[in-house]
Amino acid sequence: AQDEFVILCVARFQSVKNHHGLVAAFSQLAMQEPKCRLVLAGSGPLEQDVRRQCGDLKVEDRVLFLGEVPYEKLPAVYAASDVSVIPSLYESFCFAALEAMASGLPLVVTDTDWVPHLIGGDQGGRVVSKDRPAEMARAFMELLSSADLRRQMGERNRREAVEKWGWTSSAQKLLALYESKVRGKPIS
């Protein structure tokens, strides 16, 4: 519904992606806020376990499982969301985070090595401990409570994604790498 607070997670259902921690955090938020919804895009070996957990925590009616979403339809999924979450226990470079940033969304991410740097720490969202669902729930509540904060973070993320990770920037970085190889000098 238009007045719902929608949290999106685009990830394969495997243990490293930490859907169980995310659902635990969402269930805590759902107890406080009736107009929130969790949308899970992806598939994988743990999907049925996560569905059972949603039932056990009595949030199955507020969690939407989209399955595999074709790439060309993902922009509409991001556009229908208020916040994106990367709840991973480990994450290297994360395209789902960049997609959410390019879509102008704030993010809630776990304290993995790389993703917090993408969002500039608390500039583009909130960084939470990977093993503390209550902390993640508090971050969701903070973002739910302030449309202005979500807008500011989303604008920052969009700018960052376009300027540092867009096609032009990527092409310039690749060209600089090739030029450094031709000259035999490392790039700075």
Short mmCIF file of C-alpha atoms in Angstrom, two decimals:
data_model
loop_
_atom_site.label_atom_id
_atom_site.label_comp_id
_atom_site.label_asym_id
_atom_site.label_seq_id
_atom_site.Cartn_x
_atom_site.Cartn_y
_atom_site.Cartn_z
CA ALA A 1 0.00 0.00 0.00
CA GLN A 2 1.03 3.59 -0.57
CA ASP A 3 1.34 4.32 3.17
CA GLU A 4 3.46 1.26 3.98
CA PHE A 5 7.15 1.47 4.85
CA VAL A 6 8.83 -0.99 2.46
CA ILE A 7 12.19 -2.58 3.23
CA LEU A 8 13.81 -4.36 0.28
CA CYS A 9 16.47 -7.08 0.28
CA VAL A 10 17.79 -8.32 -3.05
CA ALA A 11 19.91 -11.39 -2.33
CA ARG A 12 20.24 -15.09 -2.92
CA PHE A 13 18.87 -17.22 -0.05
CA GLN A 14 22.11 -18.60 1.35
CA SER A 15 23.54 -18.45 4.85
CA VAL A 16 26.09 -15.70 4.19
CA LYS A 17 23.29 -13.30 3.17
CA ASN A 18 21.79 -13.56 6.69
CA HIS A 19 18.08 -13.57 5.85
CA HIS A 20 17.45 -15.13 9.26
CA GLY A 21 18.96 -12.12 11.04
CA LEU A 22 16.99 -9.78 8.78
CA VAL A 23 13.67 -11.52 9.48
CA ALA A 24 14.41 -11.45 13.22
CA ALA A 25 15.03 -7.69 12.99
CA PHE A 26 11.93 -7.15 10.87
CA SER A 27 9.76 -9.04 13.35
CA GLN A 28 10.91 -6.64 16.09
CA LEU A 29 10.06 -3.65 13.89
CA ALA A 30 6.70 -5.18 12.94
CA MET A 31 5.69 -5.38 16.61
CA GLN A 32 6.07 -1.60 16.87
CA GLU A 33 5.00 -0.51 13.41
CA PRO A 34 1.97 -2.10 11.75
CA LYS A 35 2.53 -0.41 8.38
CA CYS A 36 5.84 -1.96 7.44
CA ARG A 37 6.56 -4.63 4.87
CA LEU A 38 9.64 -6.67 4.00
CA VAL A 39 10.18 -7.55 0.34
CA LEU A 40 12.65 -10.31 -0.48
CA ALA A 41 13.85 -10.67 -4.07
CA GLY A 42 15.85 -13.76 -4.93
CA SER A 43 15.84 -17.51 -4.54
CA GLY A 44 18.12 -20.15 -3.13
CA PRO A 45 18.51 -23.15 -0.86
CA LEU A 46 17.40 -21.42 2.37
CA GLU A 47 14.19 -19.87 1.05
CA GLN A 48 11.91 -22.46 2.68
CA ASP A 49 13.73 -22.06 6.01
CA VAL A 50 13.20 -18.30 5.86
CA ARG A 51 9.51 -18.80 4.99
CA ARG A 52 9.15 -21.07 8.05
CA GLN A 53 10.87 -18.48 10.23
CA CYS A 54 8.41 -15.83 9.00
CA GLY A 55 5.55 -18.13 10.04
CA ASP A 56 7.13 -18.88 13.43
CA LEU A 57 7.53 -15.14 14.08
CA LYS A 58 3.99 -14.38 12.83
CA VAL A 59 5.12 -11.97 10.11
CA GLU A 60 4.36 -14.11 7.04
CA ASP A 61 1.53 -11.78 6.01
CA ARG A 62 3.96 -8.82 5.96
CA VAL A 63 6.83 -10.46 4.07
CA LEU A 64 6.61 -10.66 0.30
CA PHE A 65 8.76 -13.26 -1.49
CA LEU A 66 9.26 -12.14 -5.10
CA GLY A 67 11.50 -14.97 -6.24
CA GLU A 68 13.93 -14.28 -9.05
CA VAL A 69 13.26 -10.85 -10.54
CA PRO A 70 14.42 -10.25 -14.12
CA TYR A 71 17.07 -7.53 -14.23
CA GLU A 72 14.94 -5.21 -16.37
CA LYS A 73 12.18 -5.29 -13.71
CA LEU A 74 14.44 -4.54 -10.73
CA PRO A 75 14.26 -0.73 -11.14
CA ALA A 76 10.51 -0.86 -10.46
CA VAL A 77 11.11 -2.99 -7.35
CA TYR A 78 13.66 -0.49 -6.03
CA ALA A 79 11.33 2.41 -6.88
CA ALA A 80 8.53 0.83 -4.81
CA SER A 81 10.79 0.63 -1.74
CA ASP A 82 11.68 3.09 1.02
CA VAL A 83 14.91 1.46 2.24
CA SER A 84 17.22 -1.27 0.99
CA VAL A 85 19.04 -3.64 3.32
CA ILE A 86 22.22 -5.67 2.93
CA PRO A 87 22.16 -7.92 6.04
CA SER A 88 25.14 -10.08 5.03
CA LEU A 89 27.56 -11.79 7.40
CA TYR A 90 30.25 -11.28 4.77
CA GLU A 91 30.09 -9.19 1.63
CA SER A 92 32.70 -8.08 -0.85
CA PHE A 93 31.78 -5.57 -3.54
CA CYS A 94 27.96 -5.54 -3.63
CA PHE A 95 26.02 -4.80 -6.80
CA ALA A 96 22.70 -4.88 -4.92
CA ALA A 97 23.97 -2.00 -2.76
CA LEU A 98 25.01 -0.03 -5.86
CA GLU A 99 21.65 -0.69 -7.51
CA ALA A 100 19.84 0.60 -4.42
CA MET A 101 22.13 3.63 -4.25
CA ALA A 102 21.59 4.41 -7.94
CA SER A 103 17.85 4.17 -7.26
CA GLY A 104 18.18 6.88 -4.60
CA LEU A 105 17.50 4.67 -1.59
CA PRO A 106 19.07 4.85 1.85
CA LEU A 107 20.57 1.56 3.04
CA VAL A 108 20.86 -0.39 6.24
CA VAL A 109 23.99 -2.54 5.97
CA THR A 110 25.91 -4.80 8.29
CA ASP A 111 29.45 -4.10 9.39
CA THR A 112 31.15 -6.08 6.63
CA ASP A 113 34.40 -5.00 5.05
CA TRP A 114 33.29 -3.20 1.92
CA VAL A 115 29.63 -2.17 1.87
CA PRO A 116 29.81 0.41 4.69
CA HIS A 117 32.41 2.25 2.58
CA LEU A 118 30.03 2.36 -0.37
CA ILE A 119 27.44 4.25 1.65
CA GLY A 120 30.01 6.44 3.39
CA GLY A 121 29.19 5.03 6.81
CA ASP A 122 26.18 6.85 8.21
CA GLN A 123 26.03 9.34 5.33
CA GLY A 124 24.05 7.01 3.08
CA GLY A 125 22.27 4.90 5.66
CA ARG A 126 23.02 3.02 8.82
CA VAL A 127 25.73 0.46 9.56
CA VAL A 128 24.70 -2.14 12.13
CA SER A 129 26.29 -5.18 13.74
CA LYS A 130 25.67 -8.35 11.75
CA ASP A 131 24.72 -10.34 14.83
CA ARG A 132 22.36 -7.85 16.52
CA PRO A 133 18.83 -7.89 15.05
CA ALA A 134 17.64 -5.33 17.62
CA GLU A 135 20.20 -2.85 16.31
CA MET A 136 18.97 -3.40 12.76
CA ALA A 137 15.36 -2.96 13.90
CA ARG A 138 16.30 0.38 15.54
CA ALA A 139 17.95 1.54 12.31
CA PHE A 140 14.78 0.68 10.36
CA MET A 141 12.67 2.56 12.91
CA GLU A 142 14.91 5.63 12.68
CA LEU A 143 14.58 5.70 8.89
CA LEU A 144 10.87 4.97 9.04
CA SER A 145 10.45 7.96 11.36
CA SER A 146 12.10 10.52 9.07
CA ALA A 147 11.24 10.97 5.41
CA ASP A 148 13.70 13.89 5.28
CA LEU A 149 16.56 11.72 6.51
CA ARG A 150 15.68 9.02 3.95
CA ARG A 151 15.58 11.63 1.19
CA GLN A 152 18.95 13.15 2.16
CA MET A 153 20.63 9.76 2.36
CA GLY A 154 19.04 8.62 -0.88
CA GLU A 155 20.19 11.75 -2.71
CA ARG A 156 23.73 11.26 -1.40
CA ASN A 157 23.69 7.62 -2.48
CA ARG A 158 22.41 8.43 -5.97
CA ARG A 159 25.10 11.09 -6.45
CA GLU A 160 27.82 8.73 -5.20
CA ALA A 161 26.67 5.84 -7.40
CA VAL A 162 26.59 7.98 -10.53
CA GLU A 163 29.83 9.88 -9.89
CA LYS A 164 32.00 7.01 -8.64
CA TRP A 165 30.45 3.86 -10.11
CA GLY A 166 28.54 4.94 -13.23
CA TRP A 167 29.54 4.07 -16.78
CA THR A 168 31.56 7.25 -17.33
CA SER A 169 33.54 6.84 -14.13
CA SER A 170 34.10 3.13 -14.76
CA ALA A 171 35.28 3.79 -18.31
CA GLN A 172 37.69 6.49 -17.09
CA LYS A 173 39.14 4.12 -14.47
CA LEU A 174 39.60 1.37 -17.06
CA LEU A 175 41.22 3.78 -19.50
CA ALA A 176 43.61 5.00 -16.76
CA LEU A 177 44.54 1.39 -16.02
CA TYR A 178 45.27 0.65 -19.68
CA GLU A 179 47.28 3.85 -20.05
CA SER A 180 49.35 3.02 -16.97
CA LYS A 181 50.13 -0.43 -18.39
CA VAL A 182 51.18 1.05 -21.72
CA ARG A 183 53.46 3.56 -19.95
CA GLY A 184 54.66 0.93 -17.50
CA LYS A 185 53.77 3.10 -14.51
CA PRO A 186 51.38 2.21 -11.68
CA ILE A 187 48.21 4.29 -11.45
CA SER A 188 47.93 6.58 -8.46
#
